[in-house]
GROMACS .gro file of C-alpha atoms in nm:
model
  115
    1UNK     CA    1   1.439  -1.851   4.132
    2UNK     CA    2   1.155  -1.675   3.943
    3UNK     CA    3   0.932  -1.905   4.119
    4UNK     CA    4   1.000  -1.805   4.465
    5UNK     CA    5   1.025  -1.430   4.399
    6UNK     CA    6   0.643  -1.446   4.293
    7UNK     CA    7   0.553  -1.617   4.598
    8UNK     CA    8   0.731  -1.397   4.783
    9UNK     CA    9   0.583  -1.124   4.659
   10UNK     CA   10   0.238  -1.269   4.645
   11UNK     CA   11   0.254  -1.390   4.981
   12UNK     CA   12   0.393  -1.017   5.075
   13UNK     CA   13   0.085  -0.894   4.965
   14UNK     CA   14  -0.164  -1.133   5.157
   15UNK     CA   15   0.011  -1.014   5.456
   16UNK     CA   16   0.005  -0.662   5.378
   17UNK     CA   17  -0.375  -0.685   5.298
   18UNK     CA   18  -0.478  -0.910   5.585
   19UNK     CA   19  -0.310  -0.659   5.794
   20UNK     CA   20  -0.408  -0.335   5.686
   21UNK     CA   21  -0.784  -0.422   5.524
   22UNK     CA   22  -0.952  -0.559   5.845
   23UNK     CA   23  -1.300  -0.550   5.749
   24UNK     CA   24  -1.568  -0.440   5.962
   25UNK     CA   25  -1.863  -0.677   5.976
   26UNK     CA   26  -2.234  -0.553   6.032
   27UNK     CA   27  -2.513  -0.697   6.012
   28UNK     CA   28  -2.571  -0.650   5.662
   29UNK     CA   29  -2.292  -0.861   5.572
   30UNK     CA   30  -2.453  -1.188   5.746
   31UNK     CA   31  -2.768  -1.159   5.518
   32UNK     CA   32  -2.806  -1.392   5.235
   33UNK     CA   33  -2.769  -1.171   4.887
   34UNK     CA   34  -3.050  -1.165   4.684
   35UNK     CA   35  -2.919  -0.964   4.355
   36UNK     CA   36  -2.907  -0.661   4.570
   37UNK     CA   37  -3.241  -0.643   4.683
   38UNK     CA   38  -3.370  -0.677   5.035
   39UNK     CA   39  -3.533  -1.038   5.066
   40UNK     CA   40  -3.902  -0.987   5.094
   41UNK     CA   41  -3.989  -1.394   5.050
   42UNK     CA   42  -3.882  -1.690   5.180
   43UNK     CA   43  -3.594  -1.836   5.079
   44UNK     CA   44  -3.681  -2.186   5.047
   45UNK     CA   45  -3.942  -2.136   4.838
   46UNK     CA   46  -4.002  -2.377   4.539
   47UNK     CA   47  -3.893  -2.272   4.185
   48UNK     CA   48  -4.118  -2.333   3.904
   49UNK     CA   49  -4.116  -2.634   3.747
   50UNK     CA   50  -4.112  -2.513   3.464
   51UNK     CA   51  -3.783  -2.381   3.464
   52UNK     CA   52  -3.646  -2.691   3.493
   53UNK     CA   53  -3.851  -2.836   3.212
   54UNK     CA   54  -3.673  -2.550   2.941
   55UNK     CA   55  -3.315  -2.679   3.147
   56UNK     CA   56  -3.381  -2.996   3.060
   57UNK     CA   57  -3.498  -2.967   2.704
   58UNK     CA   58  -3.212  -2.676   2.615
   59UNK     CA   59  -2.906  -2.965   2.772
   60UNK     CA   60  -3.085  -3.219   2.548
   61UNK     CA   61  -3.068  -3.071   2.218
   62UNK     CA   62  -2.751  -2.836   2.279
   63UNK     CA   63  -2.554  -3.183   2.374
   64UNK     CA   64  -2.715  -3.323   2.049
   65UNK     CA   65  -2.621  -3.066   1.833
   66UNK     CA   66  -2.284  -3.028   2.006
   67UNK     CA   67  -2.261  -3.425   1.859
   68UNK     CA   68  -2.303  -3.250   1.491
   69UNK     CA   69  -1.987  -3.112   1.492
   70UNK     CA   70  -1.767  -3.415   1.508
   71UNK     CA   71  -1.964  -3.568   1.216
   72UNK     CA   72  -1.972  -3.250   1.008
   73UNK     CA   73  -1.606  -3.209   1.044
   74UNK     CA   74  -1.522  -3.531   0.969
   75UNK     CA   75  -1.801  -3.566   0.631
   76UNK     CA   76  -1.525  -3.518   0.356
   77UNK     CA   77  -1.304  -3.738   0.520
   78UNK     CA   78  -1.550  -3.998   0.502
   79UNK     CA   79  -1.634  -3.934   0.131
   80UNK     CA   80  -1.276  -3.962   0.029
   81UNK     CA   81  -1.259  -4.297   0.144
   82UNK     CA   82  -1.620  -4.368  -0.024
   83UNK     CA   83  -1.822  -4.419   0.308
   84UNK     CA   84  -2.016  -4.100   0.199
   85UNK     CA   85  -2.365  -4.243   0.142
   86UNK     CA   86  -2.375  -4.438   0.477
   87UNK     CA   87  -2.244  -4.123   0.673
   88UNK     CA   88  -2.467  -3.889   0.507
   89UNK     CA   89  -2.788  -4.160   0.627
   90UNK     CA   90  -2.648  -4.182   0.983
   91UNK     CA   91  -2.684  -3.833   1.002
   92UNK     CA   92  -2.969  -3.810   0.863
   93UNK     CA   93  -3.097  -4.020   1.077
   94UNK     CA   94  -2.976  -3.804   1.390
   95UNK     CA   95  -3.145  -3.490   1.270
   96UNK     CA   96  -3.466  -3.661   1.202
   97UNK     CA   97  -3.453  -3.815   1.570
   98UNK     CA   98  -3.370  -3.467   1.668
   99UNK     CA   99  -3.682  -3.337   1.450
  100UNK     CA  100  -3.946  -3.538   1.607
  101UNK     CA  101  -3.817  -3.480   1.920
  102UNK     CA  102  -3.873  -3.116   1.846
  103UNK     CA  103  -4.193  -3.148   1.712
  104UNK     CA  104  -4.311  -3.367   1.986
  105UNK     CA  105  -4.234  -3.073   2.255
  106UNK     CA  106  -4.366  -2.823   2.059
  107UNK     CA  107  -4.721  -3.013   2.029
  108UNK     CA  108  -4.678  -3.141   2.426
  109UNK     CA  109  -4.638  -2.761   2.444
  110UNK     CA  110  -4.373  -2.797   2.683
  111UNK     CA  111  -4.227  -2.482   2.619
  112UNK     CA  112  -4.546  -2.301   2.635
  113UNK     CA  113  -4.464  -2.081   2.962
  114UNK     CA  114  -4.881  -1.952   2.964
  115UNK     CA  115  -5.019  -2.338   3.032
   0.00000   0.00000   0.00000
């Protein structure tokens, strides 16, 4: 019963604001938005590649460290039932994968915007 009051009422509403709020369209409303600023380039041109170099790099290493958290919250678990030493290397072993990685885009200076 609750149910179909709130539709009612919602749909009450739409019908109330479809009929009274008739917008007027101008020209101005059929021009693509460009964060409020009148568009003084073309649209299609290309983006830096750049940017997508820093897009690619941040989803690497934030989905890397996002696979940290599983295996930090789960480390005294693991040393309770004595697989400690063997977690603690597989880890280990992740961060130092995730170090050179690091290292090698910061000497391929990938993030270097200036190149």
């Amino acid at each position: 019963m609750l149910f179909v009051f709130a539709l009612l009422i919602a749909g009450t509403f739409v019908a109330i604001s479809s009929v009274l709020g008739r917008p007027k369209r101008t020209t101005t409303d059929l021009e693509p938005y460009e964060c409020g600023l009148d568009q003084t380039i073309e649209p299609r041109r290309p983006l830096n590649i750049k940017f997508f170099i820093i897009a690619i790099i941040f989803l690497l290493f934030d989905v890397e460290v996002a696979l940290l958290y599983p295996w930090a919250a789960l480390f005294r678990s693991f040393v309770a039932e004595g697989m400690g030493k063997f977690i603690l290397i597989e880890g280990l072993t992740f961060i130092g994968i995730l170090a050179v990685g690091l290292v090698y885009v910061l000497r391929s200076k990938a993030l270097d915007w200036q190149k």
